[in-house]
mmCIF file of C-alpha atoms and ligand atoms in Angstrom:
data_model
loop_
_atom_site.group_PDB
_atom_site.id
_atom_site.type_symbol
_atom_site.label_atom_id
_atom_site.label_comp_id
_atom_site.label_asym_id
_atom_site.label_seq_id
_atom_site.Cartn_x
_atom_site.Cartn_y
_atom_site.Cartn_z
ATOM 1 C CA MET A 13 0.000 0.000 0.000
ATOM 2 C CA ALA A 14 1.459 3.342 -1.025
ATOM 3 C CA ASP A 15 1.851 5.820 1.786
ATOM 4 C CA ASP A 16 2.713 9.299 0.597
ATOM 5 C CA ARG A 17 2.844 10.996 3.976
ATOM 6 C CA PRO A 18 6.216 12.490 4.948
ATOM 7 C CA ARG A 19 8.259 10.137 7.106
ATOM 8 C CA ILE A 20 9.324 10.151 10.700
ATOM 9 C CA LEU A 21 11.914 7.907 12.223
ATOM 10 C CA THR A 22 12.473 7.737 15.924
ATOM 11 C CA GLY A 23 13.364 5.131 18.481
ATOM 12 C CA THR A 24 14.765 3.946 21.731
ATOM 13 C CA ARG A 25 17.408 1.576 22.981
ATOM 14 C CA PRO A 26 15.948 -1.562 24.575
ATOM 15 C CA THR A 27 17.517 -1.360 28.007
ATOM 16 C CA GLY A 28 14.437 -1.792 30.174
ATOM 17 C CA PRO A 29 10.780 -0.897 30.432
ATOM 18 C CA GLN A 30 9.621 2.520 29.249
ATOM 19 C CA HIS A 31 8.867 4.991 32.019
ATOM 20 C CA ILE A 32 6.785 8.115 32.436
ATOM 21 C CA GLY A 33 9.784 10.210 31.421
ATOM 22 C CA HIS A 34 9.702 8.520 28.010
ATOM 23 C CA PHE A 35 5.963 9.087 27.911
ATOM 24 C CA ALA A 36 6.136 12.809 28.689
ATOM 25 C CA GLY A 37 9.255 13.545 26.652
ATOM 26 C CA ALA A 38 8.719 11.408 23.598
ATOM 27 C CA LEU A 39 5.837 8.956 23.309
ATOM 28 C CA GLN A 40 3.077 11.532 23.637
ATOM 29 C CA GLN A 41 4.542 13.378 20.725
ATOM 30 C CA TRP A 42 4.989 10.275 18.601
ATOM 31 C CA ILE A 43 1.350 9.422 19.210
ATOM 32 C CA ALA A 44 0.267 12.898 18.156
ATOM 33 C CA LEU A 45 2.359 12.764 14.975
ATOM 34 C CA GLN A 46 1.418 9.270 13.847
ATOM 35 C CA HIS A 47 -1.492 10.397 11.698
ATOM 36 C CA GLU A 48 0.320 13.120 9.828
ATOM 37 C CA PHE A 49 3.553 11.189 9.224
ATOM 38 C CA GLU A 50 4.361 7.665 8.182
ATOM 39 C CA SER A 51 6.230 6.620 11.299
ATOM 40 C CA PHE A 52 9.098 4.214 11.802
ATOM 41 C CA TRP A 53 9.456 3.370 15.514
ATOM 42 C CA LEU A 54 12.788 1.726 16.017
ATOM 43 C CA ILE A 55 13.932 -0.583 18.788
ATOM 44 C CA ALA A 56 17.654 -0.028 18.480
ATOM 45 C CA ASP A 57 19.208 -3.247 19.765
ATOM 46 C CA TYR A 58 22.504 -2.742 17.888
ATOM 47 C CA GLN A 59 23.046 0.355 20.026
ATOM 48 C CA VAL A 60 22.776 -1.000 23.552
ATOM 49 C CA SER A 61 26.191 -0.179 24.927
ATOM 50 C CA ASP A 62 26.393 -3.181 27.212
ATOM 51 C CA PHE A 63 24.766 -5.513 24.727
ATOM 52 C CA ALA A 64 27.378 -8.215 25.191
ATOM 53 C CA GLU A 65 27.064 -8.019 28.970
ATOM 54 C CA ASP A 66 23.393 -8.764 29.180
ATOM 55 C CA ILE A 67 21.768 -10.230 26.117
ATOM 56 C CA ASP A 68 18.866 -11.569 28.181
ATOM 57 C CA LEU A 69 17.984 -8.058 29.273
ATOM 58 C CA VAL A 70 18.067 -6.839 25.677
ATOM 59 C CA ARG A 71 15.849 -9.711 24.545
ATOM 60 C CA GLU A 72 13.328 -9.056 27.261
ATOM 61 C CA SER A 73 13.431 -5.303 26.685
ATOM 62 C CA VAL A 74 12.742 -5.596 22.961
ATOM 63 C CA PHE A 75 9.468 -7.269 23.782
ATOM 64 C CA GLU A 76 8.663 -5.040 26.760
ATOM 65 C CA THR A 77 9.256 -1.927 24.673
ATOM 66 C CA ALA A 78 6.854 -3.187 22.036
ATOM 67 C CA LEU A 79 4.268 -3.890 24.756
ATOM 68 C CA ASP A 80 4.718 -0.413 26.216
ATOM 69 C CA TRP A 81 4.350 1.221 22.813
ATOM 70 C CA LEU A 82 1.238 -0.744 21.941
ATOM 71 C CA ALA A 83 -0.143 0.090 25.367
ATOM 72 C CA VAL A 84 0.298 3.852 24.997
ATOM 73 C CA GLY A 85 -1.337 3.817 21.579
ATOM 74 C CA LEU A 86 1.337 3.789 18.901
ATOM 75 C CA ASP A 87 -0.882 2.249 16.276
ATOM 76 C CA PRO A 88 0.700 -0.457 14.113
ATOM 77 C CA ASP A 89 -1.751 0.450 11.371
ATOM 78 C CA GLN A 90 -0.298 3.967 11.298
ATOM 79 C CA GLY A 91 3.392 3.175 11.609
ATOM 80 C CA HIS A 92 6.026 0.459 11.642
ATOM 81 C CA TYR A 93 7.477 -1.298 14.672
ATOM 82 C CA VAL A 94 11.066 -2.037 13.678
ATOM 83 C CA ILE A 95 13.704 -4.166 15.368
ATOM 84 C CA GLU A 96 16.942 -2.611 14.218
ATOM 85 C CA SER A 97 19.039 -5.744 13.779
ATOM 86 C CA LEU A 98 16.337 -7.409 11.700
ATOM 87 C CA VAL A 99 17.267 -4.765 9.144
ATOM 88 C CA PRO A 100 21.001 -5.514 8.834
ATOM 89 C CA GLU A 101 21.267 -2.856 6.122
ATOM 90 C CA HIS A 102 21.628 -0.470 9.094
ATOM 91 C CA ALA A 103 25.026 -1.992 9.759
ATOM 92 C CA GLU A 104 26.139 -1.568 6.178
ATOM 93 C CA LEU A 105 25.015 2.031 5.960
ATOM 94 C CA THR A 106 26.739 2.787 9.267
ATOM 95 C CA ILE A 107 30.058 1.716 7.792
ATOM 96 C CA TRP A 108 29.663 3.856 4.693
ATOM 97 C CA LEU A 109 28.495 6.884 6.654
ATOM 98 C CA SER A 110 31.269 6.600 9.201
ATOM 99 C CA TRP A 111 33.542 7.997 6.473
ATOM 100 C CA PHE A 112 31.607 11.245 6.662
ATOM 101 C CA ILE A 113 32.025 11.979 10.362
ATOM 102 C CA GLY A 114 35.304 13.087 11.877
ATOM 103 C CA LEU A 115 36.430 11.496 15.131
ATOM 104 C CA GLY A 116 36.922 14.959 16.624
ATOM 105 C CA ARG A 117 33.378 15.880 15.725
ATOM 106 C CA LEU A 118 32.140 12.753 17.463
ATOM 107 C CA GLN A 119 34.208 13.384 20.573
ATOM 108 C CA ARG A 120 32.799 16.893 20.915
ATOM 109 C CA ASN A 121 29.196 15.621 20.820
ATOM 110 C CA PRO A 122 27.946 16.606 24.295
ATOM 111 C CA THR A 123 25.448 13.754 24.601
ATOM 112 C CA LEU A 124 28.082 11.209 23.742
ATOM 113 C CA LYS A 125 30.494 12.829 26.187
ATOM 114 C CA ALA A 126 28.023 12.576 29.055
ATOM 115 C CA GLU A 127 27.185 8.959 28.286
ATOM 116 C CA MET A 128 30.834 8.151 27.902
ATOM 117 C CA ALA A 129 31.417 9.075 31.526
ATOM 118 C CA ASP A 130 28.697 6.579 32.557
ATOM 119 C CA VAL A 131 30.103 3.828 30.387
ATOM 120 C CA GLU A 132 33.630 4.434 31.667
ATOM 121 C CA ALA A 133 32.404 4.163 35.244
ATOM 122 C CA LYS A 134 30.623 0.916 34.511
ATOM 123 C CA MET A 135 32.914 -0.968 32.162
ATOM 124 C CA GLU A 136 36.577 -1.829 32.043
ATOM 125 C CA SER A 137 37.032 -0.343 28.624
ATOM 126 C CA VAL A 138 34.697 1.509 26.316
ATOM 127 C CA PRO A 139 33.586 -0.724 23.436
ATOM 128 C CA VAL A 140 34.204 0.607 19.928
ATOM 129 C CA ALA A 141 30.477 0.068 19.335
ATOM 130 C CA PHE A 142 29.882 2.903 21.731
ATOM 131 C CA PHE A 143 31.601 5.328 19.359
ATOM 132 C CA THR A 144 29.768 4.000 16.358
ATOM 133 C CA TYR A 145 26.317 4.227 17.897
ATOM 134 C CA PRO A 146 25.715 7.900 16.982
ATOM 135 C CA VAL A 147 26.820 7.055 13.439
ATOM 136 C CA MET A 148 24.347 4.214 13.437
ATOM 137 C CA GLN A 149 21.683 6.583 14.648
ATOM 138 C CA VAL A 150 22.473 8.744 11.625
ATOM 139 C CA ALA A 151 22.060 5.627 9.463
ATOM 140 C CA ASN A 152 18.730 4.813 11.176
ATOM 141 C CA ILE A 153 17.370 8.224 10.285
ATOM 142 C CA LEU A 154 18.688 8.387 6.735
ATOM 143 C CA MET A 155 17.694 4.806 5.880
ATOM 144 C CA PRO A 156 13.962 5.490 5.392
ATOM 145 C CA LYS A 157 14.832 9.038 4.221
ATOM 146 C CA ALA A 158 13.057 10.501 7.209
ATOM 147 C CA HIS A 159 11.972 14.116 7.011
ATOM 148 C CA ALA A 160 11.613 14.578 10.743
ATOM 149 C CA VAL A 161 12.865 13.022 13.958
ATOM 150 C CA PRO A 162 10.821 13.630 17.102
ATOM 151 C CA VAL A 163 13.184 13.260 20.051
ATOM 152 C CA GLY A 164 14.080 14.524 23.479
ATOM 153 C CA GLU A 165 16.371 17.517 23.646
ATOM 154 C CA ASP A 166 19.392 15.407 24.573
ATOM 155 C CA GLN A 167 19.269 13.797 21.126
ATOM 156 C CA LEU A 168 19.600 17.038 19.174
ATOM 157 C CA PRO A 169 23.386 16.803 18.767
ATOM 158 C CA HIS A 170 22.825 13.496 16.967
ATOM 159 C CA ILE A 171 20.231 15.051 14.687
ATOM 160 C CA GLU A 172 22.615 17.901 13.910
ATOM 161 C CA MET A 173 25.210 15.320 12.947
ATOM 162 C CA THR A 174 22.656 13.579 10.744
ATOM 163 C CA ARG A 175 21.989 16.812 8.888
ATOM 164 C CA GLU A 176 25.696 17.345 8.298
ATOM 165 C CA VAL A 177 26.198 13.829 7.004
ATOM 166 C CA ALA A 178 23.202 14.064 4.674
ATOM 167 C CA ARG A 179 24.471 17.333 3.228
ATOM 168 C CA ARG A 180 27.991 16.061 2.808
ATOM 169 C CA PHE A 181 26.887 12.851 1.165
ATOM 170 C CA ASN A 182 24.515 14.643 -1.183
ATOM 171 C CA ARG A 183 27.116 17.212 -2.156
ATOM 172 C CA LYS A 184 29.657 14.604 -3.074
ATOM 173 C CA PHE A 185 27.511 11.816 -4.486
ATOM 174 C CA GLY A 186 24.252 13.393 -5.622
ATOM 175 C CA GLU A 187 20.943 13.985 -3.873
ATOM 176 C CA VAL A 188 20.109 10.794 -2.049
ATOM 177 C CA PHE A 189 18.968 11.901 1.402
ATOM 178 C CA PRO A 190 16.529 14.557 2.571
ATOM 179 C CA VAL A 191 18.045 16.711 5.326
ATOM 180 C CA PRO A 192 15.866 15.817 8.324
ATOM 181 C CA LYS A 193 14.804 18.125 11.082
ATOM 182 C CA GLY A 194 14.491 17.384 14.774
ATOM 183 C CA ILE A 195 11.170 17.960 16.489
ATOM 184 C CA VAL A 196 11.417 18.581 20.219
ATOM 185 C CA GLY A 197 8.276 18.565 22.345
ATOM 186 C CA ASP A 198 7.386 21.212 24.888
ATOM 187 C CA VAL A 199 7.672 18.990 27.957
ATOM 188 C CA PRO A 200 11.086 19.501 29.516
ATOM 189 C CA ARG A 201 13.102 16.492 30.535
ATOM 190 C CA LEU A 202 11.582 14.831 33.565
ATOM 191 C CA VAL A 203 13.729 14.601 36.695
ATOM 192 C CA GLY A 204 13.959 11.330 38.621
ATOM 193 C CA LEU A 205 11.958 10.449 41.735
ATOM 194 C CA ASP A 206 15.050 11.364 43.730
ATOM 195 C CA GLY A 207 15.383 14.755 42.043
ATOM 196 C CA ASP A 208 18.297 13.619 39.869
ATOM 197 C CA ALA A 209 18.379 15.510 36.571
ATOM 198 C CA LYS A 210 17.658 12.285 34.730
ATOM 199 C CA MET A 211 14.991 9.649 35.140
ATOM 200 C CA SER A 212 16.716 6.419 34.273
ATOM 201 C CA LYS A 213 16.480 2.757 34.990
ATOM 202 C CA SER A 214 20.117 2.527 35.985
ATOM 203 C CA LEU A 215 19.529 5.131 38.697
ATOM 204 C CA GLY A 216 16.450 3.284 39.989
ATOM 205 C CA ASN A 217 14.423 6.505 40.043
ATOM 206 C CA THR A 218 11.688 5.781 37.507
ATOM 207 C CA ILE A 219 7.977 5.186 37.432
ATOM 208 C CA ASP A 220 7.458 2.604 34.730
ATOM 209 C CA LEU A 221 4.455 2.467 32.450
ATOM 210 C CA ARG A 222 3.923 -1.119 33.565
ATOM 211 C CA ASP A 223 3.947 -0.324 37.308
ATOM 212 C CA ASP A 224 0.671 -1.175 39.046
ATOM 213 C CA ALA A 225 -1.323 1.390 41.031
ATOM 214 C CA GLU A 226 0.090 0.287 44.367
ATOM 215 C CA THR A 227 3.684 0.565 43.135
ATOM 216 C CA VAL A 228 3.023 4.032 41.758
ATOM 217 C CA MET A 229 1.600 5.091 45.112
ATOM 218 C CA LEU A 230 4.632 3.767 46.985
ATOM 219 C CA LYS A 231 7.081 5.329 44.567
ATOM 220 C CA VAL A 232 5.369 8.720 44.740
ATOM 221 C CA ARG A 233 5.392 8.544 48.528
ATOM 222 C CA SER A 234 9.150 8.002 48.432
ATOM 223 C CA MET A 235 9.678 11.024 46.183
ATOM 224 C CA PHE A 236 12.117 13.731 46.967
ATOM 225 C CA THR A 237 10.383 17.059 47.667
ATOM 226 C CA ASP A 238 11.619 20.275 49.237
ATOM 227 C CA PRO A 239 14.582 19.455 51.494
ATOM 228 C CA THR A 240 14.347 22.807 53.300
ATOM 229 C CA ARG A 241 10.858 22.113 54.538
ATOM 230 C CA LEU A 242 10.658 20.213 57.816
ATOM 231 C CA ARG A 243 6.998 20.645 58.801
ATOM 232 C CA ALA A 244 3.789 20.980 56.797
ATOM 233 C CA THR A 245 3.409 24.468 58.255
ATOM 234 C CA ASP A 246 6.776 25.645 56.884
ATOM 235 C CA PRO A 247 6.484 27.646 53.648
ATOM 236 C CA GLY A 248 7.778 25.397 50.849
ATOM 237 C CA HIS A 249 9.384 25.656 47.423
ATOM 238 C CA VAL A 250 7.459 24.730 44.323
ATOM 239 C CA GLU A 251 10.150 25.682 41.825
ATOM 240 C CA GLY A 252 12.542 22.767 41.311
ATOM 241 C CA ASN A 253 10.405 20.482 43.466
ATOM 242 C CA PRO A 254 10.057 17.144 41.633
ATOM 243 C CA VAL A 255 6.566 16.502 42.979
ATOM 244 C CA PHE A 256 5.300 19.733 41.473
ATOM 245 C CA MET A 257 7.205 19.155 38.228
ATOM 246 C CA TYR A 258 5.295 15.890 37.899
ATOM 247 C CA HIS A 259 2.021 17.619 38.741
ATOM 248 C CA ASP A 260 2.714 20.079 35.929
ATOM 249 C CA ALA A 261 3.520 17.267 33.521
ATOM 250 C CA PHE A 262 0.782 14.767 34.412
ATOM 251 C CA ASN A 263 -2.070 16.309 36.381
ATOM 252 C CA PRO A 264 -4.662 17.653 33.941
ATOM 253 C CA ASP A 265 -6.605 19.337 36.775
ATOM 254 C CA GLU A 266 -4.906 22.734 36.595
ATOM 255 C CA ALA A 267 -7.088 24.263 39.298
ATOM 256 C CA GLU A 268 -6.087 21.527 41.725
ATOM 257 C CA VAL A 269 -2.407 22.019 40.914
ATOM 258 C CA GLU A 270 -2.664 25.791 41.360
ATOM 259 C CA ASP A 271 -4.407 25.346 44.697
ATOM 260 C CA LEU A 272 -1.766 22.904 45.937
ATOM 261 C CA LYS A 273 1.031 25.232 44.870
ATOM 262 C CA GLU A 274 -0.498 28.205 46.630
ATOM 263 C CA ARG A 275 -0.980 26.286 49.838
ATOM 264 C CA TYR A 276 2.458 24.741 49.616
ATOM 265 C CA LEU A 277 4.119 28.144 49.317
ATOM 266 C CA LYS A 278 2.238 29.317 52.399
ATOM 267 C CA GLY A 279 2.854 26.192 54.438
ATOM 268 C CA ALA A 280 -0.799 25.204 54.360
ATOM 269 C CA VAL A 281 -0.590 21.717 52.906
ATOM 270 C CA GLY A 282 1.420 18.621 53.783
ATOM 271 C CA ASP A 283 3.545 16.585 51.382
ATOM 272 C CA VAL A 284 1.220 13.665 51.965
ATOM 273 C CA GLU A 285 -1.740 15.353 50.318
ATOM 274 C CA VAL A 286 0.320 16.726 47.433
ATOM 275 C CA LYS A 287 1.728 13.280 46.791
ATOM 276 C CA GLU A 288 -1.584 11.509 47.097
ATOM 277 C CA LYS A 289 -3.088 13.762 44.472
ATOM 278 C CA LEU A 290 -0.113 13.184 42.208
ATOM 279 C CA ALA A 291 -0.386 9.412 42.573
ATOM 280 C CA ARG A 292 -4.072 9.642 41.736
ATOM 281 C CA ALA A 293 -3.400 11.710 38.603
ATOM 282 C CA LEU A 294 -0.705 9.291 37.488
ATOM 283 C CA ASN A 295 -2.890 6.273 38.052
ATOM 284 C CA THR A 296 -5.727 7.861 36.092
ATOM 285 C CA LEU A 297 -3.317 8.379 33.225
ATOM 286 C CA LEU A 298 -1.835 4.895 33.489
ATOM 287 C CA ASP A 299 -5.032 2.885 33.963
ATOM 288 C CA PRO A 300 -6.047 2.662 30.292
ATOM 289 C CA ILE A 301 -2.406 2.054 29.379
ATOM 290 C CA ARG A 302 -2.271 -0.869 31.827
ATOM 291 C CA GLU A 303 -5.450 -2.252 30.382
ATOM 292 C CA ARG A 304 -4.153 -2.268 26.809
ATOM 293 C CA ARG A 305 -0.858 -3.644 28.040
ATOM 294 C CA SER A 306 -2.477 -6.644 29.648
ATOM 295 C CA TYR A 307 -4.479 -7.265 26.470
ATOM 296 C CA TYR A 308 -1.257 -7.574 24.469
ATOM 297 C CA GLN A 309 0.635 -9.335 27.192
ATOM 298 C CA ALA A 310 -1.906 -12.131 26.945
ATOM 299 C CA ARG A 311 -1.352 -12.244 23.166
ATOM 300 C CA PRO A 312 2.409 -12.442 22.587
ATOM 301 C CA ASP A 313 1.914 -13.787 19.076
ATOM 302 C CA GLU A 314 0.075 -10.647 18.103
ATOM 303 C CA VAL A 315 2.968 -8.542 19.407
ATOM 304 C CA LYS A 316 5.491 -10.627 17.494
ATOM 305 C CA GLN A 317 3.396 -10.245 14.384
ATOM 306 C CA VAL A 318 3.477 -6.447 14.741
ATOM 307 C CA LEU A 319 7.271 -6.541 15.116
ATOM 308 C CA ALA A 320 7.685 -8.940 12.202
ATOM 309 C CA ALA A 321 5.492 -6.941 9.827
ATOM 310 C CA GLY A 322 7.086 -3.609 10.757
ATOM 311 C CA SER A 323 10.627 -4.924 10.483
ATOM 312 C CA GLU A 324 9.889 -6.566 7.167
ATOM 313 C CA HIS A 325 8.483 -3.348 5.752
ATOM 314 C CA ALA A 326 11.473 -1.371 7.046
ATOM 315 C CA ARG A 327 13.780 -3.885 5.411
ATOM 316 C CA MET A 328 12.126 -3.401 2.044
ATOM 317 C CA VAL A 329 12.512 0.350 2.380
ATOM 318 C CA ALA A 330 16.134 -0.128 3.487
ATOM 319 C CA GLN A 331 16.966 -2.280 0.491
ATOM 320 C CA ALA A 332 15.638 0.386 -1.844
ATOM 321 C CA THR A 333 17.739 3.058 -0.138
ATOM 322 C CA MET A 334 20.827 0.854 -0.149
ATOM 323 C CA GLY A 335 20.340 0.335 -3.866
ATOM 324 C CA GLU A 336 20.616 4.083 -4.352
ATOM 325 C CA VAL A 337 23.550 4.383 -1.965
ATOM 326 C CA ARG A 338 25.465 1.628 -3.709
ATOM 327 C CA GLU A 339 24.818 3.246 -7.049
ATOM 328 C CA ALA A 340 25.873 6.678 -5.759
ATOM 329 C CA LEU A 341 29.082 5.178 -4.339
ATOM 330 C CA GLN A 342 29.688 3.312 -7.608
ATOM 331 C CA LEU A 343 29.952 -0.054 -5.962
ATOM 332 C CA ASP A 344 29.048 -1.802 -9.219
ATOM 333 C CA TYR A 345 32.635 -3.037 -9.666
ATOM 334 C CA LEU A 346 31.699 -6.105 -11.600
ATOM 335 C CA LYS A 347 29.306 -4.594 -14.086
HETATM 336 N N1 LIG B 424 19.848 7.111 20.829
HETATM 337 C C1 LIG B 424 18.435 7.185 21.079
HETATM 338 C C2 LIG B 424 18.199 7.222 22.606
HETATM 339 O O1 LIG B 424 19.086 6.870 23.344
HETATM 340 C C3 LIG B 424 17.677 6.013 20.494
HETATM 341 C C4 LIG B 424 17.757 5.990 18.998
HETATM 342 C C5 LIG B 424 18.427 5.100 18.216
HETATM 343 C C6 LIG B 424 17.157 6.931 18.104
HETATM 344 N N2 LIG B 424 18.267 5.382 16.906
HETATM 345 C C7 LIG B 424 17.505 6.504 16.808
HETATM 346 C C8 LIG B 424 16.384 8.076 18.298
HETATM 347 C C9 LIG B 424 17.105 7.232 15.702
HETATM 348 C C10 LIG B 424 15.982 8.790 17.160
HETATM 349 C C11 LIG B 424 16.355 8.377 15.879
HETATM 350 O O2 LIG B 424 17.144 7.588 23.027
#
């Protein structure tokens, strides 16, 4: 079936279940864009930096990610669920494109730099695959000739690199790739439950989309709030307070949030009430997601079918692109 909508490619690395930070920062936007764009949603297993350390986790996470995405409403009739390594053309394109990115350029990439520090702390030596992952991300985006890439702000350096590579390639070898643009949503990056700048599985400070209502309640209760406030009657800080950041991101009842903030600033409400209302808002949001999740969880074959069909389609698209790339690079030695 011909689909003449402009294309989006975006994705995630399968390193664990998706959490509400993914939902606020990315998934909501992907859902909103799925009607206007033909979407490729990529599960980037080639790019898990400790792939070799924990293949079981990657395997489980590929499936869990698909469940989470189906549960939030990424519609497989609107877009394609793609497992990266089932489209091995990604690996080939990564090699060709790696000639278009300088090592210095890569080392200055601020996102890579930050992640590098984590990897160095965790592993004896940094795998070469870690350096090639941003190049592979460039290949992911250029492979279906995506026009747009909806991502969190931290991914923008990679999109900038993608634009440079596309331009360079086109200049030297003829117009093959559109120069894609990044689309960043208006929800700022969500802090962790502990107030850390990043919500991440490795820091153990997430609320996962698959968490049940009880777990959400317990996690919210454990949340970091205003450390300067000792009693409910002390005036508190709303700015920079994770509990209020979450209220802003997830509680649709603006009047309730305003009221809580006012009382908090005056010292007229306890953390318990603020947290209870947050947990309620989160559970209201997550309930229908949990319901769809359990539907699919009971039907693993349906999930596999979605992944198979999406990956197969992406592979067809990839083979067409690689045909053009090989022609542009004059790889027809034996003709
Ligand atoms: N690197 C991205 C992340 O860590 C995941 C990803 C892989 C991606 N390939 C992509 C995102 C292509 C956008 C486009 O979140």
